[in-house]
Short mmCIF file of C-alpha atoms and ligand atoms in Angstrom, two decimals:
data_model
loop_
_atom_site.label_atom_id
_atom_site.label_comp_id
_atom_site.label_asym_id
_atom_site.label_seq_id
_atom_site.Cartn_x
_atom_site.Cartn_y
_atom_site.Cartn_z
CA MET A 1 -50.68 -73.33 -2.77
CA ASN A 2 -51.94 -76.40 -0.95
CA TYR A 3 -49.14 -76.58 1.54
CA PRO A 4 -48.65 -73.82 4.08
CA LEU A 5 -45.00 -72.83 3.97
CA ILE A 6 -42.59 -72.55 6.90
CA ASP A 7 -39.82 -69.94 6.85
CA ILE A 8 -37.15 -71.69 8.93
CA GLY A 9 -35.05 -68.55 9.45
CA ALA A 10 -36.27 -64.97 9.76
CA ASN A 11 -34.67 -62.39 12.04
CA LEU A 12 -38.01 -60.94 13.09
CA ALA A 13 -36.53 -59.67 16.34
CA HIS A 14 -34.53 -57.22 14.21
CA ASP A 15 -35.43 -53.62 14.99
CA SER A 16 -36.22 -52.91 11.33
CA PHE A 17 -39.47 -54.80 11.99
CA ASP A 18 -40.40 -52.96 15.18
CA ASP A 19 -42.81 -50.55 13.49
CA ASP A 20 -44.82 -52.93 11.34
CA ARG A 21 -44.38 -56.49 12.60
CA ASP A 22 -48.11 -57.23 12.49
CA GLU A 23 -48.36 -56.16 8.86
CA ILE A 24 -45.31 -58.28 8.03
CA LEU A 25 -47.01 -61.31 9.60
CA GLN A 26 -50.24 -60.58 7.75
CA ARG A 27 -48.42 -60.37 4.41
CA ALA A 28 -46.64 -63.65 5.21
CA SER A 29 -49.93 -65.34 5.98
CA ASP A 30 -51.50 -63.94 2.80
CA ALA A 31 -48.57 -65.35 0.80
CA GLY A 32 -49.03 -68.82 2.30
CA VAL A 33 -46.23 -68.61 4.85
CA ALA A 34 -48.10 -70.03 7.82
CA ARG A 35 -45.26 -70.43 10.30
CA ILE A 36 -41.95 -68.73 10.91
CA ILE A 37 -38.97 -69.74 13.01
CA VAL A 38 -37.57 -66.49 14.46
CA THR A 39 -33.80 -66.59 14.61
CA GLY A 40 -32.13 -65.64 17.89
CA SER A 41 -28.55 -64.47 17.47
CA SER A 42 -27.57 -62.49 20.60
CA ASP A 43 -28.64 -62.19 24.24
CA GLU A 44 -30.99 -59.38 23.29
CA SER A 45 -32.52 -61.00 20.20
CA ASN A 46 -32.88 -64.35 22.00
CA ALA A 47 -35.11 -62.82 24.64
CA LYS A 48 -37.04 -60.87 22.00
CA ALA A 49 -37.47 -63.89 19.70
CA ALA A 50 -38.81 -65.97 22.59
CA ASP A 51 -41.23 -63.18 23.52
CA LEU A 52 -42.46 -63.02 19.92
CA ALA A 53 -42.99 -66.78 19.84
CA ALA A 54 -44.98 -66.54 23.06
CA ALA A 55 -47.08 -63.70 21.63
CA TYR A 56 -47.96 -65.60 18.42
CA PRO A 57 -48.39 -69.24 19.47
CA GLY A 58 -48.63 -71.71 16.62
CA ILE A 59 -47.36 -69.09 14.16
CA LEU A 60 -43.98 -67.99 15.47
CA TYR A 61 -41.32 -70.17 17.05
CA ALA A 62 -37.87 -69.11 18.20
CA THR A 63 -34.31 -70.30 18.26
CA ALA A 64 -31.84 -69.27 20.96
CA GLY A 65 -28.18 -68.85 20.23
CA VAL A 66 -25.29 -66.49 19.66
CA HIS A 67 -24.12 -65.73 16.12
CA PRO A 68 -20.36 -66.03 15.57
CA HIS A 69 -20.23 -62.26 14.96
CA HIS A 70 -21.25 -61.83 18.62
CA ALA A 71 -19.06 -64.64 19.96
CA SER A 72 -16.87 -62.18 21.89
CA ASP A 73 -19.97 -61.33 23.93
CA TYR A 74 -20.68 -64.98 24.77
CA THR A 75 -20.60 -65.04 28.55
CA ASP A 76 -21.76 -67.46 31.22
CA LYS A 77 -24.86 -65.30 31.33
CA SER A 78 -25.47 -65.87 27.59
CA ASP A 79 -25.04 -69.58 28.12
CA ALA A 80 -27.48 -69.60 31.05
CA LEU A 81 -30.02 -67.55 29.09
CA ILE A 82 -29.98 -70.00 26.18
CA ARG A 83 -30.25 -72.95 28.58
CA ASP A 84 -33.20 -71.25 30.20
CA LEU A 85 -34.96 -70.38 26.93
CA VAL A 86 -34.66 -73.81 25.34
CA ARG A 87 -36.88 -75.24 28.08
CA LYS A 88 -39.81 -73.28 26.63
CA ASP A 89 -42.12 -75.17 24.28
CA ASN A 90 -41.96 -72.65 21.48
CA VAL A 91 -38.16 -72.34 21.49
CA VAL A 92 -37.37 -75.08 19.03
CA ALA A 93 -33.65 -75.00 18.24
CA VAL A 94 -30.25 -73.92 19.52
CA GLY A 95 -28.56 -71.31 17.33
CA GLU A 96 -27.82 -69.65 15.24
CA CYS A 97 -24.31 -70.64 16.09
CA GLY A 98 -21.22 -71.57 14.17
CA LEU A 99 -18.23 -69.91 12.59
CA ASP A 100 -17.88 -66.88 10.32
CA TYR A 101 -14.37 -66.09 9.13
CA PHE A 102 -15.61 -63.87 6.30
CA ARG A 103 -15.60 -60.78 8.46
CA ASN A 104 -14.07 -62.09 11.69
CA PHE A 105 -16.11 -59.62 13.78
CA SER A 106 -15.15 -61.81 16.74
CA PRO A 107 -11.73 -63.46 17.08
CA ARG A 108 -11.61 -67.05 15.90
CA GLU A 109 -10.84 -68.44 19.35
CA ALA A 110 -13.95 -66.77 20.75
CA GLN A 111 -16.02 -68.12 17.86
CA LEU A 112 -14.76 -71.67 18.40
CA ASP A 113 -15.47 -71.48 22.11
CA ALA A 114 -19.01 -70.10 21.71
CA PHE A 115 -19.74 -72.69 19.01
CA ARG A 116 -18.60 -75.61 21.21
CA ARG A 117 -20.58 -74.38 24.19
CA GLN A 118 -23.77 -74.08 22.13
CA LEU A 119 -23.32 -77.55 20.69
CA ASP A 120 -23.19 -78.74 24.30
CA ILE A 121 -26.53 -77.04 24.97
CA ALA A 122 -28.01 -78.75 21.90
CA LYS A 123 -26.73 -82.10 23.18
CA ASP A 124 -28.06 -81.52 26.68
CA SER A 125 -31.46 -80.25 25.54
CA GLY A 126 -32.01 -82.69 22.69
CA LEU A 127 -33.02 -79.77 20.45
CA PRO A 128 -31.81 -79.47 16.87
CA VAL A 129 -29.08 -76.97 16.07
CA PHE A 130 -29.32 -74.08 13.60
CA LEU A 131 -25.87 -73.62 12.09
CA HIS A 132 -24.14 -70.66 10.44
CA GLN A 133 -20.91 -71.11 8.52
CA ARG A 134 -19.11 -68.71 6.25
CA ASP A 135 -15.54 -69.06 5.00
CA ALA A 136 -14.79 -71.41 7.87
CA HIS A 137 -15.60 -74.81 6.42
CA ASP A 138 -12.63 -76.82 7.72
CA ASP A 139 -12.81 -75.63 11.33
CA PHE A 140 -16.59 -75.90 11.23
CA VAL A 141 -16.48 -79.56 10.21
CA GLU A 142 -13.72 -80.28 12.71
CA VAL A 143 -15.80 -78.97 15.61
CA LEU A 144 -19.19 -80.21 14.43
CA GLU A 145 -18.44 -83.73 13.24
CA PRO A 146 -17.46 -85.26 16.59
CA ALA A 147 -20.52 -83.62 18.20
CA LEU A 148 -23.01 -84.98 15.66
CA PRO A 149 -23.69 -88.43 17.14
CA ALA A 150 -25.03 -86.75 20.29
CA LEU A 151 -27.13 -84.16 18.43
CA SER A 152 -30.72 -84.77 17.36
CA ARG A 153 -30.65 -82.87 14.08
CA ALA A 154 -28.66 -80.05 12.49
CA VAL A 155 -29.23 -77.64 9.62
CA ALA A 156 -26.63 -75.70 7.66
CA HIS A 157 -28.70 -72.54 7.45
CA CYS A 158 -28.30 -70.16 4.50
CA PHE A 159 -26.09 -72.54 2.59
CA THR A 160 -24.17 -70.61 -0.07
CA GLY A 161 -21.15 -72.86 -0.53
CA GLU A 162 -19.88 -74.99 -3.39
CA GLY A 163 -20.77 -78.55 -4.39
CA GLU A 164 -17.93 -80.09 -2.43
CA SER A 165 -19.03 -78.71 0.92
CA LEU A 166 -22.66 -79.51 0.10
CA HIS A 167 -21.75 -83.17 -0.47
CA GLU A 168 -19.78 -83.19 2.76
CA TYR A 169 -22.66 -81.73 4.77
CA LEU A 170 -25.12 -84.20 3.29
CA ALA A 171 -22.78 -87.09 4.09
CA MET A 172 -22.65 -85.79 7.67
CA GLY A 173 -26.45 -85.99 7.80
CA LEU A 174 -27.14 -82.25 7.85
CA TYR A 175 -30.28 -80.63 6.57
CA VAL A 176 -29.64 -77.72 4.21
CA GLY A 177 -31.40 -74.34 4.35
CA ILE A 178 -31.64 -72.39 1.08
CA THR A 179 -32.29 -68.63 1.09
CA GLY A 180 -32.89 -66.02 -1.61
CA TRP A 181 -29.16 -66.16 -2.32
CA ILE A 182 -30.22 -68.68 -4.98
CA CYS A 183 -32.36 -65.98 -6.63
CA ASP A 184 -29.27 -63.92 -7.46
CA GLU A 185 -28.43 -64.63 -11.08
CA ARG A 186 -24.74 -63.87 -10.51
CA ARG A 187 -23.50 -64.87 -7.08
CA GLY A 188 -26.21 -67.53 -6.67
CA LYS A 189 -25.64 -69.27 -9.98
CA HIS A 190 -23.53 -72.10 -8.55
CA LEU A 191 -26.25 -72.74 -5.97
CA HIS A 192 -28.85 -72.92 -8.73
CA ASP A 193 -26.70 -75.61 -10.39
CA ILE A 194 -26.20 -77.81 -7.30
CA VAL A 195 -29.43 -77.47 -5.30
CA SER A 196 -30.89 -80.58 -6.95
CA VAL A 197 -28.21 -82.63 -5.18
CA ILE A 198 -30.07 -82.14 -1.90
CA PRO A 199 -32.38 -85.12 -1.26
CA ASP A 200 -36.07 -84.31 -0.87
CA ASP A 201 -35.97 -85.14 2.83
CA ARG A 202 -33.11 -82.75 3.70
CA LEU A 203 -34.22 -79.55 2.00
CA LEU A 204 -35.45 -76.50 3.94
CA ILE A 205 -36.21 -72.96 2.77
CA GLU A 206 -35.80 -69.65 4.56
CA THR A 207 -35.68 -65.92 3.92
CA ASP A 208 -33.05 -64.80 6.48
CA ALA A 209 -35.13 -61.56 6.54
CA PRO A 210 -34.41 -58.65 6.75
CA TYR A 211 -31.30 -59.72 4.81
CA LEU A 212 -30.98 -61.29 1.36
CA LEU A 213 -33.92 -59.75 -0.49
CA PRO A 214 -34.52 -62.08 -3.47
CA ARG A 215 -33.47 -60.37 -6.70
CA THR A 216 -36.24 -62.11 -8.66
CA ILE A 217 -39.09 -60.13 -7.09
CA GLU A 218 -41.07 -58.20 -9.71
CA PRO A 219 -41.73 -55.35 -9.40
CA LYS A 220 -38.74 -54.56 -7.21
CA PRO A 221 -39.82 -53.58 -3.68
CA LYS A 222 -39.23 -49.98 -2.60
CA THR A 223 -36.95 -51.01 0.24
CA ARG A 224 -34.13 -53.54 0.45
CA ARG A 225 -35.70 -55.09 3.53
CA ASN A 226 -36.55 -58.75 3.03
CA GLU A 227 -39.58 -60.30 4.77
CA PRO A 228 -41.11 -63.77 5.19
CA ALA A 229 -43.76 -63.23 2.48
CA TYR A 230 -40.93 -63.38 -0.05
CA LEU A 231 -40.23 -67.00 0.89
CA VAL A 232 -42.40 -67.78 -2.12
CA GLU A 233 -39.64 -66.40 -4.38
CA VAL A 234 -37.15 -68.83 -2.82
CA LEU A 235 -39.65 -71.66 -3.23
CA LYS A 236 -40.22 -70.90 -6.91
CA THR A 237 -36.54 -70.57 -7.73
CA VAL A 238 -35.62 -73.75 -5.85
CA ALA A 239 -38.41 -75.68 -7.60
CA GLU A 240 -37.31 -74.46 -11.00
CA ALA A 241 -33.64 -75.27 -10.30
CA ARG A 242 -34.52 -78.77 -9.06
CA GLY A 243 -36.89 -79.48 -11.96
CA GLN A 244 -39.73 -80.10 -9.51
CA THR A 245 -43.16 -78.54 -9.21
CA ILE A 246 -43.70 -75.68 -6.78
CA GLU A 247 -46.32 -77.82 -5.01
CA HIS A 248 -43.87 -80.66 -4.51
CA VAL A 249 -41.15 -78.43 -3.06
CA ALA A 250 -43.72 -76.74 -0.83
CA GLU A 251 -44.91 -80.11 0.44
CA ILE A 252 -41.48 -81.58 1.18
CA THR A 253 -39.98 -78.44 2.73
CA THR A 254 -42.95 -77.99 5.04
CA ALA A 255 -42.89 -81.66 6.07
CA ASN A 256 -39.14 -81.40 6.66
CA ALA A 257 -39.48 -78.27 8.80
CA ILE A 258 -42.21 -79.87 10.91
CA ARG A 259 -40.03 -82.92 11.48
CA PHE A 260 -36.81 -80.96 12.01
CA PHE A 261 -38.19 -78.58 14.62
CA ALA A 262 -40.61 -81.17 16.04
CA ILE A 263 -43.52 -78.74 15.75
CA ALA A 264 -46.99 -80.24 15.42
ZN1 LIG B 1 -26.64 -66.88 9.54
#
């Protein structure tokens, strides 16, 4: 592979990586995944993600935000912590934030409030926003759309929706992050069919590790834990579904990630 890949979303602060994070990073590097954006999703993981980015400069970067599942815990302290973290050079986006009505772990009102407050931080900081949306499309668009003119850039991370919402997001100017969901021959089939709709300059790839282990990996790993090295599976499947070469998709997704996160 000529183009070093960038995993734009890996939850490396997750405690399932505590025992072997260095080996995980080595395997990523060996697989051609040169840089990883570590997703922050709670007060605790935000601090940990920023610490990881500081410990691996030029390799790891962090986001700072509160996932809609944790929206009930979004306090003034959470808000201040994110505002503090985004001043650091290697904290490169606000999020993940958004709405998740699939499980409703936090009440919808709390989710809407936390989402709006984080969009304000993205506006104030000028950083791009890393967005999560599940089963909440209408409210998500209603909150996001009026905020967009004041935001630098935004990505719908782990997009798993249908063609209609994909077209809507693209019309709104969003980047789209594709995970190993597309490697699932059953629930990812629709994604396989529509991923070519995404223009070359809006496509990003991510693992969402430790979640969403690609089902195409052969032989099947011993554990269900996903890791950034498996970004290559996402790359291959996306390239095949788009009718493009692996090299081309590697080149455009890396260029897009560099531009999106404004990393050199
Ligand atoms: Zn997410």
